[in-house]
C-alpha atoms as one frame of an Amber mdcrd trajectory, in Angstrom:
protein
 -81.032  34.908 -76.594 -83.526  35.751 -74.002 -82.856  37.084 -70.520 -83.919
  33.917 -68.973 -81.564  31.907 -71.155 -78.924  34.322 -70.375 -79.487  34.036
 -66.645 -79.577  30.219 -66.832 -76.363  30.298 -68.678 -74.840  32.568 -66.139
 -76.152  30.371 -63.356 -74.696  27.340 -64.940 -71.320  29.254 -65.449 -71.411
  30.264 -61.746 -72.245  26.718 -60.732 -69.512  25.368 -62.926 -67.073  27.949
 -61.516 -68.166  27.145 -58.022 -67.608  23.427 -58.618 -64.232  24.106 -60.099
 -63.396  26.312 -57.225 -64.647  23.626 -54.759 -62.669  20.957 -56.525 -59.549
  23.191 -56.540 -60.065  23.930 -52.770 -60.374  20.137 -52.230 -57.187  19.521
 -54.191 -55.369  22.299 -52.281 -56.736  20.902 -49.035 -55.564  17.496 -49.944
 -52.137  18.886 -50.944 -51.804  20.765 -47.614 -52.861  17.558 -45.805 -50.243
  15.574 -47.813 -47.544  18.170 -47.086 -48.353  18.176 -43.388 -48.277  14.362
 -43.360 -44.923  14.343 -45.180 -43.516  16.811 -42.722 -44.802  14.659 -39.800
 -43.217  11.542 -41.388 -39.874  13.400 -41.921 -39.927  14.515 -38.264 -40.623
  10.952 -37.114 -37.780   9.761 -39.425 -35.399  12.247 -38.013 -36.369  11.286
 -34.458 -35.852   7.566 -35.312 -32.460   8.293 -36.862 -31.449  10.252 -33.791
 -32.506   7.349 -31.599 -30.467   4.893 -33.706 -27.362   7.182 -33.498 -27.829
   7.404 -29.678 -28.150   3.583 -29.480 -25.066   3.101 -31.737 -23.093   5.300
 -29.307 -24.445   3.284 -26.394 -23.477   0.009 -28.013 -19.926   1.290 -28.822
 -19.466   2.471 -25.260 -20.791  -0.817 -23.825 -18.410  -2.793 -26.103 -15.491
  -0.544 -25.013 -16.401  -0.975 -21.341 -16.662  -4.736 -21.877 -13.171  -4.778
 -23.513 -11.764  -2.697 -20.662 -13.232  -5.043 -18.099 -11.812  -8.050 -19.912
  -8.380  -6.428 -20.245  -8.276  -5.442 -16.559  -9.361  -8.965 -15.498  -6.633
 -10.525 -17.698  -4.035  -8.124 -16.095  -5.247  -9.006 -12.618  -5.093 -12.729
 -13.339  -1.567 -12.315 -14.787  -0.477 -10.329 -11.652  -2.038 -12.931  -9.321
  -0.254 -15.652 -11.264   3.090 -13.881 -11.198   2.994 -12.725  -7.601   1.059
 -15.475  -5.819   4.305 -16.768  -4.377   5.248 -13.465  -2.760   4.382 -14.412
   0.871   5.884 -17.857   0.418   9.055 -16.410  -1.092   9.424 -13.915   1.792
   9.363 -16.818   4.224  12.183 -18.547   2.199  14.495 -15.510   2.247  15.772
 -16.139   5.866  16.638 -19.651   4.898  18.786 -18.476   2.072  20.414 -15.867
   4.325  21.140 -18.554   6.986  22.705 -20.878   4.510  24.888 -17.975   3.210
  25.977 -17.065   6.801  26.783 -20.684   7.526  29.148 -20.784   4.569  30.609
 -17.279   5.271  31.393 -17.867   8.926  32.503 -21.496   8.773  36.070 -22.528
   9.487  37.216 -23.339   5.892  40.761 -24.370   7.131  39.407 -27.216   9.281
  39.761 -30.417   7.121  36.972 -32.270   9.092  34.463 -29.460   8.278  35.285
 -29.153   4.510  32.725 -31.809   3.395  30.082 -30.203   5.623  30.791 -26.727
   4.260  30.823 -28.077   0.605  27.419 -29.681   1.350  25.995 -26.437   2.671
  27.377 -24.495  -0.408  25.745 -27.097  -2.724  22.435 -26.872  -0.750  22.587
 -23.086  -0.982  23.229 -23.217  -4.734  20.512 -25.657  -5.459  18.066 -23.753
  -3.233  18.890 -20.466  -5.134  18.552 -22.335  -8.475  15.110 -23.839  -7.369
  13.612 -20.483  -6.328  14.976 -18.770  -9.570  12.762 -21.199 -11.555   9.869
 -19.447 -10.025  10.956 -15.914 -10.768  12.922 -15.145  -7.535  16.196 -13.506
  -8.338  19.107 -12.352  -6.130  20.019  -8.680  -5.947  23.811  -8.477  -5.163
  24.788  -4.955  -6.163  28.447  -4.854  -4.949  30.355  -2.471  -7.273  27.258
  -1.112  -8.950  25.745   2.347  -8.728  23.413   2.837  -5.820  19.749   2.360
  -6.950  17.211   3.465  -4.369  14.552   1.215  -6.033  16.448  -1.934  -5.200
  18.996  -0.939  -2.530  18.644   0.347   1.042  21.650   2.440   2.140  22.620
   1.486   5.699  25.694   3.727   5.851  27.939   5.983   3.735  31.726   5.684
   3.798  34.292   8.084   2.276  36.322   6.238  -0.424  38.861   7.449  -2.853
  38.997   4.132  -4.615  35.578   4.216  -6.237  33.163   6.896  -7.584  30.708
   8.455  -5.049  27.255   6.627  -4.853  28.774   3.296  -5.554  27.917   0.161
  -3.471  31.090  -0.872  -1.665  29.669  -3.575   0.590  26.563  -5.652   0.740
  25.287  -6.464   4.295  22.300  -8.421   3.188  21.489  -9.326  -0.361  18.033
  -8.373  -1.806  15.552 -10.363  -3.896  12.964  -9.679  -6.581   9.982 -11.733
  -7.705   9.343 -11.392 -11.428  10.894  -7.901 -11.382   8.945  -6.732  -8.265
  11.107  -6.010  -5.170  10.680  -8.565  -2.375  13.461  -7.186  -0.128  15.954
  -4.425  -0.896  19.697  -5.134  -0.619  21.182  -3.522   2.499  24.283  -1.766
   1.319  27.124   0.535   2.270  27.574   3.400  -0.226  30.713   5.335  -1.039
  30.903   9.103  -0.835  33.555  11.569  -1.792  36.408  11.809   0.732
């Protein structure tokens, strides 16, 4: 083989090697581009997943807020329904008191007044029954333990007959509306002698 053939062959080998190196560089460059593209897509996917999780949390909070608002509104409507009669009931209490006083201070021995007294008693009973249908209940604590939630102590009296802190007399009966106090019972409470 001649020098020229040998040079040509070396040139061809170098060109082939250069082409192979160029192709390998292109492949490596494409691989680097693909890896970078995949990394970019993975970052975008992670950001999208984080956004979805944040939105899920927002949706859950909004649903909980909506449920709380609905529950509070239902409670408010129930309270309004239960206690709408409160002002009206407070206006009726003096009527009940006056009927009770009329019976209490009437002359029960007078035969001419007996039908009138009986009529007042029946009116009082039917009036109390009528208001009871709407949740108004009488608080008459005579003989019970004093309860500051429903009773107002007007005086204390020493008594050996009953335990201390027992209601021994009711000056004015109290009333509740669906369990809520309208007016406390005014009472006399026993204390140790």
